[in-house]
Coordinates of C-alpha atoms in Angstrom, one line a residue:
M1 CA 0.0 0.0 0.0
E2 CA 1.1 3.5 -0.8
K3 CA 1.8 5.6 2.4
V4 CA 0.9 9.3 2.7
R5 CA 0.9 11.8 5.5
C6 CA -2.3 13.5 4.6
L7 CA -5.1 12.1 2.5
I8 CA -8.0 14.3 1.4
I9 CA -11.1 12.6 0.1
G10 CA -13.3 14.8 -2.1
S11 CA -12.9 18.1 -3.8
G12 CA -15.1 21.2 -3.8
P13 CA -14.3 24.3 -1.7
A14 CA -13.6 22.2 1.4
G15 CA -11.3 19.7 -0.2
Y16 CA -9.3 22.1 -2.3
T17 CA -8.9 24.6 0.5
A18 CA -7.7 21.8 2.8
A19 CA -5.3 20.9 0.0
I20 CA -4.0 24.5 -0.3
Y21 CA -3.3 24.7 3.5
T22 CA -1.7 21.2 3.8
G23 CA 0.3 21.8 0.6
R24 CA 1.7 25.0 2.0
A25 CA 2.6 23.3 5.2
N26 CA 4.7 20.7 3.3
L27 CA 2.5 17.8 4.3
S28 CA 2.6 16.4 0.7
P29 CA -1.2 15.9 0.6
V30 CA -2.8 13.5 -1.8
L31 CA -6.4 14.5 -2.9
Y32 CA -8.9 12.2 -4.6
E33 CA -11.5 14.3 -6.4
G34 CA -14.3 11.8 -6.1
I35 CA -17.6 11.5 -8.0
Q36 CA -18.0 15.2 -8.8
P37 CA -14.7 17.1 -9.2
G38 CA -15.1 20.6 -7.9
G39 CA -18.2 19.7 -6.0
Q40 CA -21.8 21.0 -6.2
L41 CA -20.6 24.5 -7.2
T42 CA -19.7 23.2 -10.6
T43 CA -23.4 22.8 -11.3
T44 CA -24.1 26.5 -10.5
T45 CA -23.8 28.9 -13.5
E46 CA -23.1 32.2 -11.7
V47 CA -21.6 32.5 -8.2
E48 CA -21.9 36.0 -6.8
N49 CA -21.5 35.5 -3.0
F50 CA -17.9 34.1 -2.9
P51 CA -15.4 36.7 -1.7
G52 CA -12.8 37.8 -4.3
Y53 CA -15.1 37.8 -7.3
P54 CA -16.7 41.2 -7.4
D55 CA -18.3 40.7 -10.7
G56 CA -19.4 37.1 -10.1
V57 CA -17.9 34.0 -11.6
N58 CA -19.0 30.8 -13.3
G59 CA -19.1 28.0 -10.7
Q60 CA -16.9 25.7 -12.9
E61 CA -14.4 28.5 -13.4
M62 CA -14.2 29.3 -9.7
M63 CA -13.5 25.7 -8.8
E64 CA -10.8 25.5 -11.5
D65 CA -9.2 28.6 -10.0
I66 CA -9.1 27.0 -6.5
R67 CA -7.9 23.7 -7.9
R68 CA -5.0 25.4 -9.7
Q69 CA -4.1 27.2 -6.5
A70 CA -3.9 23.8 -4.7
E71 CA -1.7 22.4 -7.6
R72 CA 0.6 25.4 -7.2
F73 CA 1.5 24.1 -3.7
G74 CA 2.4 20.6 -4.9
V75 CA -0.8 18.8 -4.1
D76 CA -1.1 15.4 -5.8
I77 CA -4.7 15.6 -7.2
R78 CA -6.1 12.3 -8.5
A79 CA -9.3 11.3 -10.3
A80 CA -10.8 8.4 -8.5
I81 CA -13.6 7.5 -6.0
A82 CA -13.0 6.0 -2.6
T83 CA -15.0 2.7 -2.4
K84 CA -13.9 1.3 0.9
C85 CA -12.0 2.4 4.0
D86 CA -10.7 1.0 7.3
L87 CA -10.5 3.6 10.1
S88 CA -10.1 1.1 12.9
E89 CA -6.4 2.0 13.5
R90 CA -3.7 4.3 12.2
P91 CA -2.5 4.3 9.5
Y92 CA -5.9 4.5 8.0
K93 CA -6.6 2.4 4.9
F94 CA -8.4 3.4 1.7
W95 CA -9.3 1.6 -1.5
F96 CA -10.3 3.4 -4.7
D97 CA -12.1 2.4 -7.9
N98 CA -9.0 2.9 -10.0
G99 CA -7.1 0.2 -8.0
D100 CA -5.2 2.5 -5.7
E101 CA -4.6 1.4 -2.1
V102 CA -3.5 4.1 0.3
E103 CA -2.4 4.2 4.0
A104 CA -2.7 7.6 5.6
E105 CA -1.6 9.1 8.9
T106 CA -4.3 11.8 8.7
V107 CA -7.5 12.0 6.7
I108 CA -9.7 14.9 5.8
I109 CA -13.2 13.8 4.6
C110 CA -14.7 16.4 2.1
T111 CA -17.1 14.2 0.2
G112 CA -19.9 16.8 0.3
A113 CA -23.6 16.2 0.0
T114 CA -25.9 15.5 -3.0
A115 CA -29.2 17.4 -3.4
K116 CA -32.2 15.1 -3.7
Y117 CA -34.1 15.5 -6.9
L118 CA -37.6 14.3 -8.0
G119 CA -36.0 12.2 -10.7
L120 CA -37.5 14.1 -13.6
S121 CA -35.5 14.1 -16.8
D122 CA -36.3 17.8 -17.1
E123 CA -34.3 18.5 -13.9
T124 CA -31.2 17.5 -15.8
K125 CA -32.2 19.2 -19.0
Y126 CA -32.7 22.6 -17.3
A127 CA -29.9 22.3 -14.8
G128 CA -28.4 25.8 -14.5
M129 CA -31.2 27.1 -16.7
G130 CA -33.9 27.6 -14.1
V131 CA -33.5 24.5 -11.9
S132 CA -31.7 24.9 -8.6
A133 CA -31.3 23.1 -5.3
C134 CA -30.0 26.2 -3.4
A135 CA -32.2 29.3 -2.9
T136 CA -29.4 31.3 -1.2
C137 CA -27.1 30.5 -4.1
D138 CA -29.4 31.3 -6.9
G139 CA -32.3 33.3 -5.6
F140 CA -30.8 36.6 -6.5
F141 CA -31.2 35.8 -10.2
Y142 CA -35.0 35.6 -9.8
R143 CA -35.7 39.1 -8.4
K144 CA -39.2 40.2 -9.4
K145 CA -39.8 36.9 -11.1
V146 CA -42.1 34.0 -10.4
V147 CA -40.6 30.8 -8.9
A148 CA -41.8 27.5 -7.5
V149 CA -40.3 25.6 -4.5
V150 CA -40.9 21.8 -4.1
G151 CA -41.2 20.4 -0.6
G152 CA -43.1 20.6 2.6
G153 CA -40.5 20.6 5.4
D154 CA -38.6 23.2 7.2
T155 CA -36.0 23.6 4.4
A156 CA -38.8 24.2 1.8
C157 CA -40.6 26.7 4.0
E158 CA -37.3 28.5 4.7
E159 CA -36.4 28.7 1.0
A160 CA -39.9 29.9 0.1
N161 CA -39.6 32.7 2.7
Y162 CA -36.1 33.6 1.5
L163 CA -37.2 33.7 -2.1
A164 CA -40.3 35.7 -1.3
G165 CA -38.0 38.5 -0.3
L166 CA -36.6 38.6 -3.8
A167 CA -39.2 37.2 -6.2
K168 CA -42.6 38.6 -7.3
K169 CA -44.4 35.4 -6.5
V170 CA -43.5 32.0 -4.9
Y171 CA -45.5 28.8 -5.3
L172 CA -44.8 26.1 -2.8
I173 CA -45.6 22.7 -4.3
V174 CA -46.5 20.2 -1.6
R175 CA -47.3 16.6 -2.3
K176 CA -49.4 16.1 0.9
N177 CA -52.4 18.1 2.1
Y178 CA -50.3 19.5 5.0
L179 CA -46.9 20.9 5.7
R180 CA -44.3 18.8 7.6
A181 CA -42.4 21.9 8.8
S182 CA -42.3 23.2 12.3
Q183 CA -45.2 25.4 13.4
I184 CA -43.2 28.6 13.3
M185 CA -42.1 27.9 9.7
Q186 CA -45.6 27.0 8.7
D187 CA -46.9 30.3 10.1
R188 CA -44.4 32.3 8.3
V189 CA -45.3 30.7 5.0
M190 CA -49.1 30.9 5.4
S191 CA -48.9 34.6 6.5
N192 CA -46.6 35.7 3.6
P193 CA -48.8 37.3 0.9
K194 CA -46.2 36.5 -1.8
I195 CA -46.3 32.7 -1.1
E196 CA -49.1 30.5 -2.4
V197 CA -49.1 26.9 -1.2
L198 CA -50.3 24.3 -3.7
F199 CA -51.3 21.3 -1.5
E200 CA -51.7 17.8 -3.0
H201 CA -49.7 18.8 -6.1
N202 CA -47.0 16.9 -7.9
A203 CA -44.6 18.3 -10.5
T204 CA -44.4 15.9 -13.5
G205 CA -42.2 17.9 -15.8
L206 CA -40.9 21.3 -16.9
Y207 CA -41.2 23.2 -20.2
G208 CA -39.4 26.1 -21.9
E209 CA -37.3 27.0 -24.9
E210 CA -34.1 28.6 -23.6
G211 CA -34.8 27.7 -20.0
V212 CA -37.6 27.0 -17.5
E213 CA -40.8 28.8 -18.5
G214 CA -43.3 26.6 -16.6
V215 CA -44.0 23.4 -14.7
H216 CA -46.5 20.6 -15.5
L217 CA -48.6 19.8 -12.4
V218 CA -51.0 17.2 -11.4
K219 CA -53.4 17.9 -8.6
R220 CA -54.8 15.2 -6.3
K221 CA -53.0 12.4 -8.2
G222 CA -54.8 9.1 -8.2
E223 CA -58.1 10.6 -6.9
A224 CA -61.4 10.7 -8.8
D225 CA -61.0 14.5 -9.3
E226 CA -57.4 14.3 -10.5
S227 CA -56.5 17.2 -12.7
H228 CA -53.6 18.4 -14.8
Y229 CA -52.5 21.9 -15.7
D230 CA -49.4 24.0 -16.6
L231 CA -48.1 26.8 -14.3
P232 CA -45.9 29.5 -15.8
I233 CA -42.8 30.0 -13.7
D234 CA -39.2 31.3 -14.2
G235 CA -37.4 29.2 -11.6
F236 CA -37.8 25.7 -10.1
F237 CA -36.2 25.1 -6.7
L238 CA -35.8 21.7 -5.1
A239 CA -36.0 21.7 -1.3
I240 CA -36.6 18.0 -0.5
G241 CA -33.3 17.6 1.3
H242 CA -29.7 16.6 0.8
K243 CA -28.0 13.3 1.2
P244 CA -24.5 13.5 2.7
N245 CA -21.9 11.3 0.9
S246 CA -20.8 9.6 4.0
D247 CA -21.9 5.9 3.5
I248 CA -18.4 4.4 3.4
F249 CA -17.4 6.1 6.6
K250 CA -20.5 5.2 8.6
P251 CA -19.0 2.0 10.2
W252 CA -16.3 4.3 11.8
V253 CA -17.6 7.8 12.4
K254 CA -20.7 9.1 14.1
T255 CA -23.4 10.5 11.9
D256 CA -26.8 12.1 12.6
E257 CA -30.0 10.4 11.3
T258 CA -29.6 11.9 7.9
G259 CA -26.0 10.9 7.5
Y260 CA -24.2 14.1 8.3
I261 CA -20.9 13.4 10.1
K262 CA -20.9 14.6 13.7
L263 CA -18.0 16.8 14.7
E264 CA -16.4 17.3 18.2
G265 CA -17.0 20.7 19.7
N266 CA -15.8 23.7 17.7
T267 CA -13.4 21.5 15.7
Q268 CA -13.4 19.5 12.5
S269 CA -12.5 16.3 14.4
T270 CA -14.7 13.2 13.8
G271 CA -13.6 11.8 17.2
I272 CA -11.2 9.4 15.5
P273 CA -7.6 10.6 16.1
G274 CA -6.3 12.3 12.9
V275 CA -9.5 11.9 11.0
F276 CA -11.3 15.2 10.2
A277 CA -14.3 16.2 8.1
A278 CA -15.2 19.5 6.4
G279 CA -17.8 20.9 4.1
D280 CA -21.3 19.8 3.3
V281 CA -20.7 16.2 4.5
A282 CA -20.6 17.6 8.0
D283 CA -22.7 20.7 7.7
P284 CA -26.5 20.3 7.7
T285 CA -27.0 24.0 8.5
Y286 CA -25.3 26.4 6.2
R287 CA -24.3 24.4 3.0
Q288 CA -22.4 27.4 1.5
G289 CA -19.2 27.4 -0.5
V290 CA -17.4 30.0 1.7
V291 CA -18.4 28.0 4.9
A292 CA -17.0 24.8 3.4
A293 CA -13.8 26.6 2.4
S294 CA -13.3 27.8 6.0
A295 CA -14.0 24.3 7.4
G296 CA -11.4 22.9 5.0
C297 CA -8.9 25.5 6.3
K298 CA -9.7 24.5 9.9
A299 CA -9.4 20.8 9.1
A300 CA -6.0 21.3 7.5
I301 CA -4.6 23.2 10.5
E302 CA -5.9 20.6 12.8
A303 CA -4.3 17.8 10.7
E304 CA -1.0 19.6 10.7
R305 CA -1.1 20.0 14.5
Y306 CA -2.0 16.4 14.9
L307 CA 1.0 15.2 12.8
T308 CA 3.4 17.6 14.7
E309 CA 2.2 16.5 18.1
N310 CA 2.5 12.8 17.2
N311 CA 5.9 13.2 15.5
L312 CA 4.5 11.9 12.2

């Protein structure tokens, strides 16, 4: 097995920032980019809320910039996906889908989270053209426009309220005949004049020439009075949750009921000595690029200290 001092699993703002810091600290880090090189931001067309880009930047371009910065400090970046690991004792062992086998003294997990989608082919077709899974990332582009949010939980209500501060009109598409959100979130939605809740509705598809122009809806699906109609909208926001990419680590690290890795106190430590986590895989709350980058920085500093304190 190949031996490394610092192994970073996953890219995105957390992984690449951890790579920049560990590279500058001469830890000779090895980073495996994983299933989505550059992370979720590569699916966002315009990023306007990341410091250092006053005119905004394409998400793909921004992640390429951060990747190049990591390479400048000698980080060994590899294209492969971790398929199995053993965190029972140090050095920690990892196996990858390209046949690589690596032993690491420290590990920084930055595998991110994947937004849940309805599974409609149109969601892929209109990705970056009216379909989004992050209101705080993309809501700004829908000022004074009409948008729809899919979901009935706290996240959906929170996103609907956020978008109502920007958009002209917000439709909340809810599959059930009630909201699952906490009472305070329900009250905020129901009392907001800009939000209209469409109970017992399912989105079956999207339509539009150059981007999303509307959504195909079915009301009271499967019932005697089932009806179909089209609703004109400019943006379609998914708010049915995220799935943290933590499955291969679950036998070893603590996770919450959704799968987010639990951290110790105000650190990036997973509780396993020398194993840290950063970014969306360990962040159910903020899920922002700049927050992930700062967590990657913290994890890198903690990894460096761990190696120093243990004479590794």
